[in-house]
Amino acid sequence: MSASLALTHLVPLAKEVDENKVTPGVLGFIVFAVMALAVWGLMKSMNRHMGKVTFEQDPEDKAAGSGRAERSASGTPKAGTGSGGKAAPAKG
């Protein structure tokens, strides 16, 4: 009963809509809905990929075993570093 009452009140409002007014219409709604679904899918995919990322650094044992010494930008070994990148006491 209340639905028919509501419709009788809305019908006069629908006639008051200006027909010269430009609105996005159904096509605008469809484009917006597709874009919203695409963003939702991308966010879901990003969450899945970010879940696979490990933020832990490699253990220092692997770095020491590779035999690479820590070097500065010029290519020379940094002062105070020994094997494995650990600080060594200064020799004097």
N, CA, C and O atoms as a Tinker XYZ file with bonds, in Angstrom:
   368  protein
     1  N      0.824000   -1.197000    0.000000    73     2
     2  CA     0.000000    0.000000    0.000000    64     1     3
     3  C      0.862000    1.252000    0.000000    63     2     4     5
     4  O      0.570000    2.210000   -0.716000    81     3
     5  N      1.920000    1.250000    0.797000    73     3     6
     6  CA     2.772000    2.436000    0.872000    64     5     7
     7  C      3.553000    2.652000   -0.411000    63     6     8     9
     8  O      3.906000    3.787000   -0.733000    81     7
     9  N      3.834000    1.567000   -1.162000    73     7    10
    10  CA     4.562000    1.708000   -2.430000    64     9    11
    11  C      3.713000    2.455000   -3.447000    63    10    12    13
    12  O      4.217000    3.318000   -4.166000    81    11
    13  N      2.445000    2.134000   -3.509000    73    11    14
    14  CA     1.572000    2.829000   -4.465000    64    13    15
    15  C      1.387000    4.294000   -4.048000    63    14    16    17
    16  O      1.262000    5.176000   -4.898000    81    15
    17  N      1.371000    4.542000   -2.747000    73    15    18
    18  CA     1.259000    5.916000   -2.255000    64    17    19
    19  C      2.515000    6.710000   -2.612000    63    18    20    21
    20  O      2.432000    7.873000   -3.007000    81    19
    21  N      3.666000    6.078000   -2.471000    73    19    22
    22  CA     4.917000    6.753000   -2.802000    64    21    23
    23  C      4.993000    7.045000   -4.298000    63    22    24    25
    24  O      5.467000    8.108000   -4.697000    81    23
    25  N      4.529000    6.111000   -5.131000    73    23    26
    26  CA     4.554000    6.324000   -6.573000    64    25    27
    27  C      3.641000    7.469000   -6.989000    63    26    28    29
    28  O      3.967000    8.225000   -7.904000    81    27
    29  N      2.511000    7.598000   -6.325000    73    27    30
    30  CA     1.596000    8.689000   -6.688000    64    29    31
    31  C      2.199000   10.037000   -6.337000    63    30    32    33
    32  O      1.878000   11.041000   -6.973000    81    31
    33  N      3.080000   10.078000   -5.320000    73    31    34
    34  CA     3.723000   11.343000   -4.966000    64    33    35
    35  C      4.921000   11.631000   -5.866000    63    34    36    37
    36  O      5.263000   12.796000   -6.068000    81    35
    37  N      5.567000   10.602000   -6.410000    73    35    38
    38  CA     6.755000   10.801000   -7.244000    64    37    39
    39  C      6.426000   11.105000   -8.697000    63    38    40    41
    40  O      7.232000   11.726000   -9.390000    81    39
    41  N      5.273000   10.686000   -9.168000    73    39    42
    42  CA     4.910000   10.912000  -10.567000    64    41    43
    43  C      4.863000   12.401000  -10.897000    63    42    44    45
    44  O      5.383000   12.788000  -11.944000    81    43
    45  N      4.271000   13.257000  -10.070000    73    43    46
    46  CA     4.301000   14.682000  -10.404000    64    45    47
    47  C      5.715000   15.265000  -10.385000    63    46    48    49
    48  O      6.005000   16.204000  -11.126000    81    47
    49  N      6.602000   14.713000   -9.539000    73    47    50
    50  CA     7.981000   15.207000   -9.512000    64    49    51
    51  C      8.721000   14.848000  -10.795000    63    50    52    53
    52  O      9.574000   15.611000  -11.248000    81    51
    53  N      8.410000   13.712000  -11.379000    73    51    54
    54  CA     9.079000   13.291000  -12.610000    64    53    55
    55  C      8.707000   14.208000  -13.771000    63    54    56    57
    56  O      9.511000   14.400000  -14.684000    81    55
    57  N      7.525000   14.767000  -13.754000    73    55    58
    58  CA     7.119000   15.665000  -14.825000    64    57    59
    59  C      7.775000   17.027000  -14.703000    63    58    60    61
    60  O      7.824000   17.783000  -15.673000    81    59
    61  N      8.284000   17.350000  -13.506000    73    59    62
    62  CA     8.912000   18.645000  -13.299000    64    61    63
    63  C     10.368000   18.672000  -13.764000    63    62    64    65
    64  O     10.986000   19.737000  -13.757000    81    63
    65  N     10.933000   17.532000  -14.166000    73    63    66
    66  CA    12.316000   17.478000  -14.614000    64    65    67
    67  C     12.444000   18.236000  -15.925000    63    66    68    69
    68  O     11.645000   18.048000  -16.842000    81    67
    69  N     13.449000   19.088000  -16.006000    73    67    70
    70  CA    13.684000   19.880000  -17.214000    64    69    71
    71  C     14.253000   18.975000  -18.305000    63    70    72    73
    72  O     15.314000   18.379000  -18.120000    81    71
    73  N     13.564000   18.868000  -19.431000    73    71    74
    74  CA    14.002000   17.995000  -20.519000    64    73    75
    75  C     15.172000   18.579000  -21.300000    63    74    76    77
    76  O     15.796000   17.861000  -22.081000    81    75
    77  N     15.489000   19.854000  -21.115000    73    75    78
    78  CA    16.618000   20.481000  -21.797000    64    77    79
    79  C     17.920000   20.356000  -20.992000    63    78    80    81
    80  O     18.982000   20.793000  -21.435000    81    79
    81  N     17.819000   19.766000  -19.830000    73    79    82
    82  CA    18.985000   19.618000  -18.962000    64    81    83
    83  C     19.777000   18.376000  -19.375000    63    82    84    85
    84  O     19.201000   17.317000  -19.625000    81    83
    85  N     21.100000   18.518000  -19.444000    73    83    86
    86  CA    21.956000   17.403000  -19.839000    64    85    87
    87  C     22.332000   16.604000  -18.596000    63    86    88    89
    88  O     22.778000   17.176000  -17.601000    81    87
    89  N     22.154000   15.283000  -18.650000    73    87    90
    90  CA    22.515000   14.386000  -17.554000    64    89    91
    91  C     23.391000   13.266000  -18.108000    63    90    92    93
    92  O     23.363000   13.003000  -19.310000    81    91
    93  N     24.166000   12.605000  -17.255000    73    91    94
    94  CA    25.027000   11.532000  -17.750000    64    93    95
    95  C     24.251000   10.339000  -18.295000    63    94    96    97
    96  O     24.710000    9.671000  -19.221000    81    95
    97  N     23.105000   10.073000  -17.738000    73    95    98
    98  CA    22.266000    8.998000  -18.249000    64    97    99
    99  C     22.804000    7.615000  -17.945000    63    98   100   101
   100  O     23.679000    7.438000  -17.097000    81    99
   101  N     22.269000    6.653000  -18.647000    73    99   102
   102  CA    22.603000    5.250000  -18.425000    64   101   103
   103  C     24.039000    4.962000  -18.863000    63   102   104   105
   104  O     24.757000    4.222000  -18.189000    81   103
   105  N     24.457000    5.537000  -19.980000    73   103   106
   106  CA    25.813000    5.306000  -20.465000    64   105   107
   107  C     26.851000    5.801000  -19.462000    63   106   108   109
   108  O     27.857000    5.129000  -19.237000    81   107
   109  N     26.628000    6.939000  -18.869000    73   107   110
   110  CA    27.540000    7.454000  -17.838000    64   109   111
   111  C     27.600000    6.540000  -16.631000    63   110   112   113
   112  O     28.673000    6.327000  -16.065000    81   111
   113  N     26.461000    5.999000  -16.231000    73   111   114
   114  CA    26.438000    5.063000  -15.101000    64   113   115
   115  C     27.205000    3.789000  -15.429000    63   114   116   117
   116  O     27.955000    3.279000  -14.596000    81   115
   117  N     27.018000    3.277000  -16.640000    73   115   118
   118  CA    27.708000    2.042000  -17.043000    64   117   119
   119  C     29.218000    2.260000  -17.070000    63   118   120   121
   120  O     29.973000    1.418000  -16.583000    81   119
   121  N     29.662000    3.372000  -17.631000    73   119   122
   122  CA    31.106000    3.673000  -17.671000    64   121   123
   123  C     31.659000    3.788000  -16.259000    63   122   124   125
   124  O     32.724000    3.245000  -15.967000    81   123
   125  N     30.960000    4.478000  -15.390000    73   123   126
   126  CA    31.406000    4.636000  -14.001000    64   125   127
   127  C     31.457000    3.286000  -13.291000    63   126   128   129
   128  O     32.400000    3.012000  -12.548000    81   127
   129  N     30.454000    2.445000  -13.512000    73   127   130
   130  CA    30.418000    1.123000  -12.874000    64   129   131
   131  C     31.568000    0.248000  -13.363000    63   130   132   133
   132  O     32.179000   -0.464000  -12.567000    81   131
   133  N     31.871000    0.290000  -14.661000    73   131   134
   134  CA    32.989000   -0.492000  -15.204000    64   133   135
   135  C     34.306000   -0.006000  -14.623000    63   134   136   137
   136  O     35.165000   -0.815000  -14.273000    81   135
   137  N     34.473000    1.301000  -14.518000    73   135   138
   138  CA    35.708000    1.842000  -13.935000    64   137   139
   139  C     35.833000    1.454000  -12.463000    63   138   140   141
   140  O     36.929000    1.138000  -12.000000    81   139
   141  N     34.736000    1.475000  -11.733000    73   139   142
   142  CA    34.767000    1.087000  -10.320000    64   141   143
   143  C     35.141000   -0.385000  -10.176000    63   142   144   145
   144  O     35.921000   -0.739000   -9.291000    81   143
   145  N     34.597000   -1.245000  -11.032000    73   143   146
   146  CA    34.948000   -2.666000  -10.989000    64   145   147
   147  C     36.420000   -2.886000  -11.352000    63   146   148   149
   148  O     37.081000   -3.744000  -10.767000    81   147
   149  N     36.930000   -2.119000  -12.306000    73   147   150
   150  CA    38.337000   -2.243000  -12.689000    64   149   151
   151  C     39.252000   -1.830000  -11.536000    63   150   152   153
   152  O     40.246000   -2.505000  -11.268000    81   151
   153  N     38.934000   -0.747000  -10.862000    73   151   154
   154  CA    39.742000   -0.308000   -9.718000    64   153   155
   155  C     39.678000   -1.339000   -8.602000    63   154   156   157
   156  O     40.694000   -1.626000   -7.968000    81   155
   157  N     38.509000   -1.894000   -8.355000    73   155   158
   158  CA    38.370000   -2.929000   -7.325000    64   157   159
   159  C     39.236000   -4.145000   -7.661000    63   158   160   161
   160  O     39.920000   -4.684000   -6.791000    81   159
   161  N     39.204000   -4.572000   -8.915000    73   159   162
   162  CA    40.020000   -5.707000   -9.344000    64   161   163
   163  C     41.511000   -5.427000   -9.224000    63   162   164   165
   164  O     42.278000   -6.292000   -8.801000    81   163
   165  N     41.922000   -4.217000   -9.597000    73   163   166
   166  CA    43.333000   -3.849000   -9.476000    64   165   167
   167  C     43.776000   -3.809000   -8.020000    63   166   168   169
   168  O     44.881000   -4.249000   -7.702000    81   167
   169  N     42.941000   -3.295000   -7.141000    73   167   170
   170  CA    43.293000   -3.245000   -5.714000    64   169   171
   171  C     43.387000   -4.653000   -5.136000    63   170   172   173
   172  O     44.272000   -4.934000   -4.328000    81   171
   173  N     42.487000   -5.536000   -5.543000    73   171   174
   174  CA    42.529000   -6.916000   -5.069000    64   173   175
   175  C     43.797000   -7.609000   -5.551000    63   174   176   177
   176  O     44.432000   -8.344000   -4.794000    81   175
   177  N     44.165000   -7.380000   -6.801000    73   175   178
   178  CA    45.385000   -7.963000   -7.355000    64   177   179
   179  C     46.621000   -7.407000   -6.644000    63   178   180   181
   180  O     47.560000   -8.148000   -6.354000    81   179
   181  N     46.617000   -6.095000   -6.365000    73   179   182
   182  CA    47.755000   -5.485000   -5.679000    64   181   183
   183  C     47.911000   -6.071000   -4.283000    63   182   184   185
   184  O     49.032000   -6.343000   -3.854000    81   183
   185  N     46.818000   -6.269000   -3.573000    73   183   186
   186  CA    46.890000   -6.873000   -2.244000    64   185   187
   187  C     47.465000   -8.281000   -2.317000    63   186   188   189
   188  O     48.259000   -8.675000   -1.462000    81   187
   189  N     47.072000   -9.033000   -3.325000    73   187   190
   190  CA    47.578000  -10.393000   -3.481000    64   189   191
   191  C     49.087000  -10.378000   -3.748000    63   190   192   193
   192  O     49.829000  -11.175000   -3.173000    81   191
   193  N     49.535000   -9.472000   -4.620000    73   191   194
   194  CA    50.960000   -9.387000   -4.931000    64   193   195
   195  C     51.771000   -8.853000   -3.749000    63   194   196   197
   196  O     52.884000   -9.319000   -3.505000    81   195
   197  N     51.231000   -7.892000   -3.022000    73   195   198
   198  CA    51.949000   -7.355000   -1.857000    64   197   199
   199  C     52.043000   -8.401000   -0.750000    63   198   200   201
   200  O     52.977000   -8.368000    0.051000    81   199
   201  N     51.094000   -9.320000   -0.695000    73   199   202
   202  CA    51.156000  -10.392000    0.291000    64   201   203
   203  C     52.292000  -11.365000    0.016000    63   202   204   205
   204  O     52.784000  -12.014000    0.939000    81   203
   205  N     52.713000  -11.477000   -1.233000    73   203   206
   206  CA    53.800000  -12.383000   -1.599000    64   205   207
   207  C     55.172000  -11.793000   -1.319000    63   206   208   209
   208  O     56.158000  -12.531000   -1.289000    81   207
   209  N     55.264000  -10.492000   -1.113000    73   207   210
   210  CA    56.548000   -9.829000   -0.906000    64   209   211
   211  C     57.031000  -10.088000    0.510000    63   210   212   213
   212  O     56.273000   -9.948000    1.471000    81   211
   213  N     58.302000  -10.467000    0.635000    73   211   214
   214  CA    58.906000  -10.621000    1.957000    64   213   215
   215  C     59.776000   -9.402000    2.210000    63   214   216   217
   216  O     60.560000   -9.000000    1.350000    81   215
   217  N     59.637000   -8.829000    3.364000    73   215   218
   218  CA    60.366000   -7.614000    3.693000    64   217   219
   219  C     61.591000   -7.900000    4.555000    63   218   220   221
   220  O     62.196000   -6.973000    5.093000    81   219
   221  N     61.964000   -9.169000    4.692000    73   219   222
   222  CA    63.127000   -9.529000    5.481000    64   221   223
   223  C     64.370000   -9.461000    4.613000    63   222   224   225
   224  O     64.336000   -9.823000    3.436000    81   223
   225  N     65.477000   -8.994000    5.200000    73   223   226
   226  CA    66.728000   -8.937000    4.472000    64   225   227
   227  C     67.366000  -10.313000    4.467000    63   226   228   229
   228  O     67.058000  -11.156000    5.309000    81   227
   229  N     68.258000  -10.533000    3.513000    73   227   230
   230  CA    68.996000  -11.784000    3.466000    64   229   231
   231  C     69.881000  -11.897000    4.695000    63   230   232   233
   232  O     70.365000  -10.884000    5.199000    81   231
   233  N     70.098000  -13.098000    5.182000    73   231   234
   234  CA    71.008000  -13.267000    6.329000    64   233   235
   235  C     72.417000  -12.808000    5.975000    63   234   236   237
   236  O     72.817000  -12.871000    4.812000    81   235
   237  N     73.172000  -12.345000    6.976000    73   235   238
   238  CA    74.512000  -11.834000    6.724000    64   237   239
   239  C     75.473000  -12.940000    6.318000    63   238   240   241
   240  O     76.497000  -12.664000    5.693000    81   239
   241  N     75.162000  -14.195000    6.662000    73   239   242
   242  CA    76.030000  -15.304000    6.295000    64   241   243
   243  C     76.135000  -15.443000    4.783000    63   242   244   245
   244  O     77.208000  -15.752000    4.266000    81   243
   245  N     75.039000  -15.221000    4.068000    73   243   246
   246  CA    75.081000  -15.301000    2.612000    64   245   247
   247  C     75.941000  -14.180000    2.043000    63   246   248   249
   248  O     76.689000  -14.401000    1.091000    81   247
   249  N     75.846000  -12.972000    2.616000    73   247   250
   250  CA    76.631000  -11.841000    2.122000    64   249   251
   251  C     78.118000  -12.081000    2.362000    63   250   252   253
   252  O     78.935000  -11.720000    1.516000    81   251
   253  N     78.491000  -12.681000    3.492000    73   251   254
   254  CA    79.890000  -12.947000    3.797000    64   253   255
   255  C     80.422000  -14.064000    2.918000    63   254   256   257
   256  O     81.596000  -14.044000    2.546000    81   255
   257  N     79.601000  -15.025000    2.580000    73   255   258
   258  CA    80.025000  -16.153000    1.769000    64   257   259
   259  C     80.239000  -15.793000    0.318000    63   258   260   261
   260  O     80.928000  -16.521000   -0.397000    81   259
   261  N     79.670000  -14.692000   -0.137000    73   259   262
   262  CA    79.814000  -14.330000   -1.541000    64   261   263
   263  C     81.175000  -13.734000   -1.834000    63   262   264   265
   264  O     81.579000  -13.684000   -2.995000    81   263
   265  N     81.910000  -13.271000   -0.800000    73   263   266
   266  CA    83.259000  -12.758000   -0.983000    64   265   267
   267  C     83.313000  -11.333000   -1.497000    63   266   268   269
   268  O     84.388000  -10.847000   -1.849000    81   267
   269  N     82.191000  -10.661000   -1.548000    73   267   270
   270  CA    82.194000   -9.277000   -2.025000    64   269   271
   271  C     82.461000   -8.338000   -0.866000    63   270   272   273
   272  O     81.779000   -8.411000    0.157000    81   271
   273  N     83.433000   -7.465000   -1.005000    73   271   274
   274  CA    83.716000   -6.455000    0.021000    64   273   275
   275  C     82.866000   -5.226000   -0.272000    63   274   276   277
   276  O     82.542000   -4.940000   -1.425000    81   275
   277  N     82.517000   -4.519000    0.767000    73   275   278
   278  CA    81.711000   -3.314000    0.603000    64   277   279
   279  C     82.592000   -2.216000    0.021000    63   278   280   281
   280  O     83.683000   -1.952000    0.525000    81   279
   281  N     82.114000   -1.581000   -1.041000    73   279   282
   282  CA    82.918000   -0.569000   -1.732000    64   281   283
   283  C     82.148000    0.745000   -1.786000    63   282   284   285
   284  O     80.919000    0.783000   -1.726000    81   283
   285  N     82.930000    1.827000   -1.904000    73   283   286
   286  CA    82.312000    3.148000   -2.023000    64   285   287
   287  C     81.938000    3.397000   -3.474000    63   286   288   289
   288  O     82.133000    2.527000   -4.323000    81   287
   289  N     81.407000    4.569000   -3.765000    73   287   290
   290  CA    80.977000    4.900000   -5.116000    64   289   291
   291  C     82.156000    4.947000   -6.089000    63   290   292   293
   292  O     81.972000    4.693000   -7.279000    81   291
   293  N     83.383000    5.270000   -5.601000    73   291   294
   294  CA    84.543000    5.354000   -6.487000    64   293   295
   295  C     85.141000    3.988000   -6.789000    63   294   296   297
   296  O     86.007000    3.874000   -7.656000    81   295
   297  N     84.690000    2.941000   -6.082000    73   295   298
   298  CA    85.179000    1.601000   -6.347000    64   297   299
   299  C     86.241000    1.143000   -5.375000    63   298   300   301
   300  O     86.683000   -0.004000   -5.447000    81   299
   301  N     86.664000    2.005000   -4.469000    73   299   302
   302  CA    87.671000    1.617000   -3.486000    64   301   303
   303  C     86.983000    1.087000   -2.247000    63   302   304   305
   304  O     85.871000    1.512000   -1.934000    81   303
   305  N     87.624000    0.155000   -1.522000    73   303   306
   306  CA    86.994000   -0.367000   -0.303000    64   305   307
   307  C     86.784000    0.728000    0.720000    63   306   308   309
   308  O     87.619000    1.621000    0.863000    81   307
   309  N     85.657000    0.662000    1.440000    73   307   310
   310  CA    85.367000    1.652000    2.475000    64   309   311
   311  C     86.284000    1.440000    3.662000    63   310   312   313
   312  O     86.645000    0.307000    3.979000    81   311
   313  N     86.660000    2.519000    4.316000    73   311   314
   314  CA    87.535000    2.453000    5.487000    64   313   315
   315  C     86.789000    1.822000    6.646000    63   314   316   317
   316  O     85.619000    2.123000    6.879000    81   315
   317  N     87.464000    0.950000    7.370000    73   315   318
   318  CA    86.876000    0.375000    8.574000    64   317   319
   319  C     85.978000   -0.808000    8.322000    63   318   320   321
   320  O     85.252000   -1.226000    9.224000    81   319
   321  N     86.001000   -1.368000    7.115000    73   319   322
   322  CA    85.165000   -2.544000    6.867000    64   321   323
   323  C     86.057000   -3.738000    6.632000    63   322   324   325
   324  O     87.080000   -3.643000    5.953000    81   323
   325  N     85.665000   -4.856000    7.195000    73   323   326
   326  CA    86.400000   -6.091000    6.996000    64   325   327
   327  C     85.587000   -7.011000    6.116000    63   326   328   329
   328  O     84.742000   -6.551000    5.349000    81   327
   329  N     85.829000   -8.301000    6.216000    73   327   330
   330  CA    85.071000   -9.245000    5.402000    64   329   331
   331  C     83.625000   -9.298000    5.889000    63   330   332   333
   332  O     83.363000   -9.251000    7.091000    81   331
   333  N     82.709000   -9.394000    4.962000    73   331   334
   334  CA    81.293000   -9.497000    5.301000    64   333   335
   335  C     80.641000   -8.167000    5.629000    63   334   336   337
   336  O     79.484000   -8.133000    6.048000    81   335
   337  N     81.375000   -7.055000    5.443000    73   335   338
   338  CA    80.791000   -5.750000    5.670000    64   337   339
   339  C     80.750000   -5.336000    7.123000    63   338   340   341
   340  O     80.146000   -4.313000    7.446000    81   339
   341  N     81.387000   -6.113000    8.035000    73   339   342
   342  CA    81.412000   -5.762000    9.456000    64   341   343
   343  C     82.568000   -4.799000    9.710000    63   342   344   345
   344  O     83.613000   -4.893000    9.066000    81   343
   345  N     82.380000   -3.878000   10.644000    73   343   346
   346  CA    83.414000   -2.899000   10.951000    64   345   347
   347  C     84.609000   -3.587000   11.618000    63   346   348   349
   348  O     84.446000   -4.386000   12.541000    81   347
   349  N     85.799000   -3.265000   11.138000    73   347   350
   350  CA    87.037000   -3.815000   11.703000    64   349   351
   351  C     87.749000   -2.706000   12.473000    63   350   352   353
   352  O     87.611000   -1.531000   12.133000    81   351
   353  N     88.498000   -3.065000   13.495000    73   351   354
   354  CA    89.219000   -2.033000   14.232000    64   353   355
   355  C     90.281000   -1.382000   13.352000    63   354   356   357
   356  O     90.872000   -2.030000   12.488000    81   355
   357  N     90.513000   -0.105000   13.583000    73   355   358
   358  CA    91.504000    0.628000   12.792000    64   357   359
   359  C     92.899000    0.135000   13.109000    63   358   360   361
   360  O     93.248000   -0.055000   14.275000    81   359
   361  N     93.695000   -0.073000   12.079000    73   359   362
   362  CA    95.080000   -0.526000   12.275000    64   361   363
   363  C     95.963000    0.703000   12.381000    63   362   364   365
   364  O     95.824000    1.655000   11.613000    81   363
   365  N     96.870000    0.668000   13.341000    73   363   366
   366  CA    97.635000    1.882000   13.468000    64   365   367
   367  C     98.965000    1.669000   13.871000    63   366   368
   368  O     99.726000    2.625000   14.018000    81   367
